[in-house]
Amino acid sequence: MISTLQKTIRHLKAVRVLHKPAVEVLKHPAPEDTVTASFGRFISEMKPQHLSPVVLQRSKRMVLDSIGVGLIGSTTDVFELALQHCQYMYAPDDISSVYGRRGTRLSPTLAAFVNGVATHSMDFDDTWHPATHPSGAVLPAVLALSDMMPAHNKPSGLDFLLAFNVGIEIQGRLMRFSNEAHNIPKRFHPPSVVGTMGSAAACARLLSLDASRCSHALAIAASLAGAPMANAATQSKPLHIGNASRLGLEAALLASRGLQASPLVLDAVAGVAGFNAFYEDYVPQPLESPSDGGHMFLLEEQDMGFKRFPAHLGMHWVADAAASVHKVLVGVDPGTVSPAQVQDILLRVPQSKYINRPFPESEHEARHSFQFNACSALLDGEVTMQSFTPAAMSRPDLLSLLRRVRVEHPHDNPANFNRMYGEVQVTLVGGDILKGRCDTFYGHWRNPLTNESLRKKFRNNAEVVLPSEKVEMLVDVVEELDGLGDCRVLLSQLQ
């Protein structure tokens, strides 16, 4: 006879069988199936023949503009501070050239840093959509690495452009995985994030790293990326570009030595932040291999934005709108615009805190002020390099106009460089109202600068530092870059 205890034991065993939990078998993704691996393959497998004539031409325009902006940026205080820091804090290592400084050379990573600082020191560098400054993070690193390579093994002009374009493409692809990245930033300065990744990708391509090491270069770069928007409109903002260029180069060099990092840094892994630490709505997709023939560069689909004056891109909308009002005022009353004519100025612009600065106190704040740029264009008919000098910023007429400015943020005017507009409404003392509106300024990717305008900007910038014959040589060298067997001729013209 079965005892009560034995019945109880049998019952418990039956219950355990009935309620046995299902065993979940976690499947680890094969390395070749990950988003991160697809980016590594893309970088490693990309070849010069994958660059279309459109991409080559547009990227050469970017190289020319970025060099010019870097050359004039080498005259700024922030560049001088960065250069002195590198010269006095680090042992000399005369390998890579420095913009605009004949005879000055630094280690490759420090040269990438100071040249990146120069490029963004006046906020004059190119801008793309989603919002970032792509060239300044990549070009200084590619130049410094090319300087570092032995004389018998310098990259060809086409290989140089290939590496540059890979760095641009990686930035654009990463930003298109996030809706947040499409808008004017609030948290991280984008070049400090995607710029670092782009620099690493470009340098990995130039070093001909295999797919695995290219992936590790990106993962290492992710650990070196990121800078807060609080430092916008200060002397520290150019450091973001300098660090992106420098640290991306370091990431590629470390990967070339075999240093490893997360193989899933670009993948969406629940509970562990990778690249989505920077963009919370990040939804990545694998990159198609260029070997499959299906990849089209983003630069083919969308041109680059080039600035006509050295300020945040958003300033170009309000400057053009205000300049149109200036023309009407001068037409009615020939001569300069007087604050005595103006009762009220209303700006209708996107809501973005760091570029809403009613009374800027430095040139860096002025370059990030809707109010300052609108009033400068209203007073002078344009915004120029000279608009940000202490003498121009302290003019009584300008300060008087600034005190008359109000700002509205219409719901149909998002903080997005592809959809925003700038509107300036001026109420005159007599009660008349004049309005100017800009939907797409000259220089925007929808209305790009002509080659003539771009070269004029380059010459104006470069001739501040270099003799005119060298400037013209640079124009010709960049135009013929894809046909050069070796990029030394470009490197030799930059000092």
XYZ file of C-alpha atoms in Angstrom:
495
model
C 0.000 0.000 0.000
C 1.320 3.437 -1.058
C 1.911 5.781 1.817
C 0.625 9.333 1.912
C 4.235 10.604 1.648
C 4.869 8.616 -1.543
C 1.644 9.964 -3.113
C 2.737 13.506 -2.293
C 6.179 12.956 -3.912
C 4.591 11.525 -7.083
C 2.235 14.510 -7.243
C 5.086 17.005 -6.953
C 7.065 15.217 -9.684
C 4.033 15.329 -11.975
C 3.548 19.023 -11.289
C 7.235 19.671 -12.108
C 6.866 17.872 -15.428
C 3.665 19.700 -16.295
C 5.170 23.081 -15.440
C 8.694 22.470 -16.703
C 9.903 25.809 -18.051
C 10.773 26.007 -21.720
C 14.482 26.275 -22.338
C 15.283 29.354 -24.426
C 18.299 28.808 -26.631
C 20.022 32.118 -27.294
C 21.417 32.306 -30.761
C 24.538 34.438 -31.102
C 24.527 36.216 -34.471
C 27.191 35.023 -36.856
C 29.845 37.739 -37.148
C 29.200 38.148 -40.867
C 25.487 38.843 -40.223
C 25.901 41.911 -38.019
C 25.475 45.550 -38.954
C 28.950 46.265 -37.597
C 30.491 43.586 -39.817
C 28.664 44.965 -42.863
C 30.230 48.385 -42.267
C 33.662 46.773 -41.958
C 33.185 44.907 -45.246
C 31.963 48.063 -46.948
C 35.062 50.026 -45.908
C 37.433 47.214 -46.807
C 35.873 46.298 -50.163
C 35.271 49.781 -51.535
C 37.393 50.436 -54.638
C 38.039 53.555 -56.759
C 35.828 52.231 -59.551
C 32.838 52.525 -57.202
C 33.146 56.331 -57.255
C 30.906 57.828 -59.922
C 31.868 61.013 -61.834
C 29.267 62.932 -59.799
C 30.708 61.749 -56.478
C 34.259 62.520 -57.608
C 33.349 66.036 -58.693
C 31.332 66.849 -55.588
C 33.972 65.463 -53.256
C 36.724 67.477 -54.967
C 34.667 70.610 -54.342
C 34.472 69.593 -50.676
C 38.244 69.062 -50.494
C 38.941 72.468 -52.057
C 36.496 74.292 -49.789
C 37.745 72.512 -46.676
C 41.386 73.325 -47.431
C 40.521 76.997 -47.951
C 38.520 77.159 -44.746
C 41.353 75.430 -42.894
C 43.946 77.840 -44.267
C 42.100 80.958 -43.164
C 41.233 79.186 -39.910
C 44.968 78.931 -39.226
C 44.925 82.701 -38.562
C 42.493 82.470 -35.637
C 43.190 82.677 -31.920
C 41.716 79.252 -31.185
C 43.993 77.624 -33.773
C 47.015 79.364 -32.291
C 46.102 78.130 -28.811
C 45.698 74.560 -30.056
C 48.983 74.677 -31.974
C 50.917 76.072 -29.015
C 49.446 73.379 -26.781
C 50.626 70.642 -29.148
C 54.082 72.168 -29.620
C 54.774 72.711 -25.928
C 53.077 69.680 -24.379
C 54.307 66.948 -26.735
C 57.712 65.875 -28.001
C 58.419 67.103 -31.536
C 57.696 64.615 -34.296
C 58.205 66.268 -37.678
C 55.999 64.161 -39.932
C 52.708 65.841 -40.907
C 52.200 69.392 -42.118
C 50.103 72.103 -40.484
C 47.787 74.407 -42.415
C 49.396 77.709 -43.261
C 52.591 77.215 -41.216
C 55.644 76.743 -43.393
C 58.205 74.519 -41.745
C 55.877 73.464 -38.923
C 55.237 69.751 -38.610
C 53.695 67.594 -35.903
C 52.948 63.953 -35.308
C 50.156 62.721 -37.603
C 47.518 62.651 -34.865
C 48.386 66.142 -33.601
C 48.465 67.540 -37.137
C 45.004 66.036 -37.709
C 43.884 67.711 -34.486
C 45.136 71.249 -35.156
C 44.060 71.202 -38.807
C 40.610 70.032 -37.737
C 40.470 72.905 -35.236
C 41.474 75.329 -37.998
C 38.726 74.015 -40.278
C 35.944 74.717 -37.774
C 37.463 77.701 -35.968
C 35.252 80.179 -37.848
C 32.278 77.854 -38.480
C 32.977 78.264 -42.197
C 33.123 74.565 -43.119
C 30.609 72.560 -45.120
C 27.352 71.216 -43.694
C 25.232 68.249 -44.746
C 21.835 66.818 -43.930
C 21.267 65.177 -41.489
C 23.119 67.964 -39.733
C 26.881 67.575 -39.451
C 30.139 69.062 -40.779
C 31.553 66.075 -42.664
C 34.770 67.251 -44.335
C 36.538 68.844 -41.375
C 36.580 65.577 -39.435
C 37.923 63.497 -42.330
C 40.215 65.569 -44.554
C 42.812 66.542 -41.899
C 43.140 62.882 -40.867
C 43.571 61.676 -44.451
C 46.148 64.396 -45.121
C 48.084 63.596 -41.939
C 48.051 59.861 -42.633
C 49.204 60.459 -46.229
C 52.104 62.511 -44.879
C 52.947 59.616 -42.551
C 53.164 57.035 -45.324
C 56.610 56.313 -46.830
C 57.631 58.303 -49.908
C 57.606 55.183 -52.100
C 54.083 54.261 -50.963
C 52.059 57.485 -51.004
C 48.422 57.022 -51.998
C 47.361 58.023 -55.472
C 44.986 60.943 -55.816
C 42.175 58.499 -56.556
C 42.933 56.402 -53.465
C 43.030 59.618 -51.438
C 39.574 60.580 -52.729
C 38.293 57.053 -52.125
C 39.302 57.198 -48.455
C 37.795 60.676 -48.129
C 34.503 59.552 -49.661
C 34.319 56.441 -47.470
C 34.655 58.720 -44.431
C 31.870 60.986 -45.689
C 29.597 58.063 -46.559
C 29.926 56.368 -43.171
C 28.866 59.607 -41.452
C 25.806 60.005 -43.659
C 24.706 56.386 -43.295
C 24.953 56.425 -39.496
C 22.921 59.632 -39.226
C 20.183 58.300 -41.473
C 19.503 55.531 -38.950
C 18.022 58.130 -36.551
C 15.148 60.594 -36.862
C 16.656 62.642 -34.032
C 19.803 63.165 -36.125
C 17.788 64.850 -38.882
C 17.143 67.914 -36.701
C 19.406 70.673 -35.415
C 21.130 68.944 -32.469
C 20.401 69.415 -28.777
C 22.575 66.830 -26.991
C 25.755 65.830 -28.838
C 27.558 67.881 -31.472
C 27.259 65.533 -34.490
C 30.825 65.895 -35.853
C 32.148 64.739 -32.497
C 30.112 61.552 -32.937
C 29.798 60.589 -36.602
C 32.873 62.637 -37.538
C 35.058 60.432 -35.357
C 33.557 57.354 -37.013
C 34.066 58.847 -40.468
C 37.684 59.697 -39.742
C 38.309 56.140 -38.531
C 36.638 54.694 -41.633
C 38.613 56.920 -44.017
C 41.921 56.081 -42.353
C 41.106 52.361 -42.223
C 40.418 52.488 -45.970
C 43.674 54.360 -46.668
C 45.575 51.801 -44.579
C 43.909 48.966 -46.572
C 42.789 47.209 -43.383
C 40.829 43.981 -43.736
C 37.105 43.902 -42.974
C 37.556 42.734 -39.384
C 40.028 45.474 -38.508
C 37.850 48.073 -40.217
C 34.993 47.013 -37.926
C 37.263 47.253 -34.895
C 38.420 50.724 -35.993
C 34.780 51.890 -35.908
C 34.181 50.268 -32.527
C 37.315 51.861 -31.064
C 36.251 55.218 -32.488
C 32.859 54.890 -30.787
C 34.678 54.796 -27.441
C 36.428 58.057 -28.327
C 33.372 59.934 -29.633
C 30.989 62.560 -28.297
C 30.996 66.185 -27.134
C 28.103 68.188 -25.610
C 26.236 70.967 -27.381
C 26.791 73.221 -24.352
C 30.181 74.108 -25.839
C 28.670 75.435 -29.058
C 29.398 79.135 -29.633
C 32.611 78.928 -27.597
C 36.283 78.471 -28.443
C 35.918 74.810 -27.498
C 33.514 73.948 -30.327
C 36.340 73.737 -32.937
C 38.031 71.208 -30.672
C 35.146 68.842 -31.484
C 36.228 68.682 -35.132
C 39.913 68.502 -34.222
C 39.306 65.630 -31.833
C 37.076 63.792 -34.308
C 39.836 63.892 -36.904
C 42.597 62.994 -34.456
C 40.777 60.264 -32.546
C 39.414 58.609 -35.675
C 42.961 58.401 -37.008
C 44.125 56.949 -33.683
C 41.313 54.387 -33.765
C 42.369 53.181 -37.224
C 46.035 53.014 -36.213
C 45.169 51.039 -33.069
C 43.028 48.643 -35.110
C 45.903 48.221 -37.572
C 48.024 46.960 -34.655
C 45.384 44.413 -33.712
C 43.494 46.170 -30.916
C 39.968 44.788 -30.720
C 36.640 46.238 -29.610
C 32.966 45.260 -29.630
C 31.878 43.381 -32.771
C 28.335 44.689 -32.190
C 28.962 48.383 -31.572
C 26.737 49.489 -34.473
C 24.042 46.887 -33.828
C 20.927 47.427 -31.719
C 21.530 45.164 -28.715
C 18.853 45.297 -26.005
C 20.188 46.374 -22.644
C 23.666 47.335 -23.843
C 24.237 50.724 -25.450
C 26.465 50.825 -28.476
C 26.219 53.606 -31.026
C 22.619 54.145 -29.880
C 24.057 55.837 -26.781
C 24.315 58.916 -29.009
C 20.944 58.599 -30.788
C 18.165 57.029 -28.744
C 15.956 56.263 -31.753
C 18.810 54.642 -33.667
C 17.599 51.780 -35.894
C 20.557 50.445 -37.884
C 20.531 48.569 -41.165
C 23.398 46.609 -42.743
C 25.322 48.292 -45.545
C 25.266 46.573 -48.895
C 28.611 45.334 -50.061
C 30.003 47.423 -52.918
C 30.984 44.142 -54.555
C 27.278 43.432 -55.122
C 27.029 46.526 -57.296
C 23.964 47.881 -55.536
C 25.455 50.663 -53.424
C 24.991 54.314 -54.321
C 26.892 56.979 -52.399
C 24.729 59.455 -50.521
C 26.773 62.275 -52.031
C 25.398 61.194 -55.408
C 21.841 61.689 -54.141
C 22.385 64.891 -52.161
C 24.967 67.613 -52.740
C 26.830 69.439 -49.954
C 25.972 72.772 -48.339
C 28.722 75.413 -48.608
C 28.653 78.619 -46.577
C 29.140 82.075 -48.089
C 30.081 83.626 -44.753
C 31.562 82.156 -41.551
C 28.615 81.349 -39.296
C 26.261 78.542 -38.295
C 24.296 77.290 -41.298
C 20.964 78.487 -39.882
C 22.218 82.075 -40.060
C 22.215 81.984 -43.859
C 18.413 81.889 -44.024
C 17.862 84.964 -41.837
C 20.765 86.842 -43.432
C 19.315 86.414 -46.918
C 15.825 87.337 -45.737
C 17.126 90.484 -43.997
C 19.278 91.417 -46.990
C 16.163 91.461 -49.180
C 14.544 93.942 -46.763
C 17.727 96.041 -46.819
C 17.443 96.365 -50.610
C 13.905 97.702 -50.305
C 14.885 100.194 -47.584
C 17.880 101.466 -49.526
C 15.725 101.736 -52.636
C 13.235 103.945 -50.770
C 15.896 106.046 -49.015
C 19.308 105.739 -50.744
C 22.231 105.242 -48.376
C 22.718 103.037 -45.372
C 19.868 101.775 -43.241
C 19.399 103.811 -40.070
C 17.943 102.433 -36.828
C 15.883 105.607 -36.703
C 13.792 104.173 -39.568
C 13.002 100.959 -37.687
C 10.425 100.501 -34.964
C 10.369 96.710 -34.643
C 12.088 93.625 -36.104
C 10.355 90.243 -35.966
C 12.234 87.044 -36.809
C 10.305 83.879 -37.602
C 12.815 81.072 -37.171
C 13.003 77.491 -35.859
C 13.206 76.918 -32.135
C 16.803 76.070 -31.284
C 18.172 77.396 -28.036
C 21.866 77.554 -28.853
C 21.382 79.796 -31.912
C 18.861 82.104 -30.237
C 21.252 84.678 -28.759
C 19.778 88.202 -28.448
C 23.014 89.970 -27.422
C 26.119 87.957 -28.362
C 29.241 88.885 -26.438
C 31.917 87.160 -28.551
C 32.551 86.398 -32.200
C 31.689 82.745 -31.522
C 28.329 83.686 -30.010
C 27.693 86.092 -32.904
C 28.237 83.268 -35.398
C 25.441 81.409 -33.565
C 22.910 84.249 -33.222
C 19.825 84.627 -35.409
C 19.451 88.164 -34.084
C 23.001 89.300 -34.815
C 23.114 87.947 -38.354
C 19.691 89.320 -39.259
C 20.576 92.792 -37.960
C 23.991 92.773 -39.646
C 22.403 91.926 -42.999
C 19.631 94.485 -42.448
C 22.188 97.194 -41.710
C 24.831 96.318 -44.326
C 22.959 94.319 -46.958
C 25.109 91.227 -46.312
C 27.072 89.296 -43.709
C 30.807 88.973 -44.358
C 34.024 87.942 -42.663
C 34.315 91.496 -41.294
C 30.892 91.340 -39.650
C 32.396 89.373 -36.736
C 35.270 91.710 -35.917
C 35.129 93.564 -32.575
C 34.679 96.907 -34.352
C 31.695 95.679 -36.386
C 30.091 93.928 -33.420
C 30.267 97.016 -31.209
C 28.702 99.504 -33.673
C 26.025 101.628 -31.981
C 23.668 101.225 -34.965
C 23.906 97.441 -34.764
C 23.340 97.384 -31.011
C 20.367 99.689 -31.462
C 18.784 97.314 -33.994
C 19.393 94.304 -31.734
C 17.286 95.941 -29.018
C 14.328 96.034 -31.435
C 14.299 92.317 -32.252
C 11.553 89.874 -31.311
C 11.553 86.164 -32.164
C 8.697 83.804 -33.033
C 8.860 80.068 -33.696
C 6.071 79.075 -36.126
C 4.908 75.466 -35.986
C 5.589 75.046 -39.713
C 9.256 76.017 -39.291
C 11.075 72.977 -37.833
C 14.673 72.946 -36.626
C 15.728 70.957 -39.663
C 18.145 72.169 -42.348
C 16.116 70.486 -45.070
C 12.751 72.031 -44.115
C 13.326 75.299 -42.235
C 12.935 78.858 -43.497
C 13.905 82.309 -42.280
C 11.515 85.262 -42.274
C 12.304 88.845 -41.278
C 9.500 91.371 -40.766
C 10.495 95.000 -40.232
C 7.968 97.568 -39.013
C 9.049 101.099 -39.878
C 8.471 104.146 -37.696
C 5.758 105.342 -40.075
C 3.870 102.045 -39.731
C 4.869 100.417 -43.026
C 5.758 96.726 -42.812
C 8.449 95.098 -44.961
C 8.932 91.349 -45.149
C 11.740 89.153 -46.419
C 11.694 85.392 -46.545
C 14.289 82.787 -47.510
C 13.368 79.151 -48.087
C 16.620 78.024 -49.717
C 19.734 80.196 -49.562
C 22.462 80.226 -52.203
C 24.950 77.571 -51.092
C 22.358 75.104 -49.752
C 22.471 71.601 -51.300
C 19.255 72.428 -53.162
C 20.866 75.586 -54.576
C 24.602 74.820 -54.572
C 27.383 77.300 -55.175
C 28.636 77.311 -58.745
C 32.232 76.250 -59.309
C 33.042 79.902 -59.927
C 31.543 80.967 -56.583
C 33.237 78.104 -54.725
C 36.631 78.959 -56.201
C 36.142 82.625 -55.376
C 35.489 81.684 -51.751
C 38.567 79.437 -51.757
C 40.800 82.140 -53.226
C 39.553 84.736 -50.741
C 40.329 82.381 -47.863
C 43.584 80.846 -49.040
C 45.189 84.099 -50.172
C 45.115 85.367 -46.607
C 47.797 82.753 -45.893
C 49.406 81.613 -49.168
C 50.880 83.485 -52.151
C 48.506 83.671 -55.113
C 50.602 81.346 -57.318
C 50.357 78.608 -54.683
C 46.626 79.204 -54.350
C 46.147 78.730 -58.091
C 48.301 75.609 -57.978
C 46.018 74.185 -55.279
C 42.927 74.905 -57.384
C 44.478 72.994 -60.288
C 45.816 70.126 -58.155
C 42.471 69.463 -56.475
C 40.657 69.611 -59.806
C 43.034 66.980 -61.235
C 43.356 64.977 -58.006
C 41.702 61.809 -59.304
C 44.302 61.659 -62.092
C 47.409 62.033 -59.918
C 49.577 58.954 -59.464
C 50.708 60.175 -56.061
C 49.247 62.786 -53.714
C 52.576 64.368 -52.709
C 51.944 67.318 -54.990
C 48.823 68.135 -52.944
C 50.595 67.686 -49.615
C 53.451 69.973 -50.671
C 51.128 72.910 -51.430
C 49.417 73.187 -48.060
C 52.059 75.104 -46.109
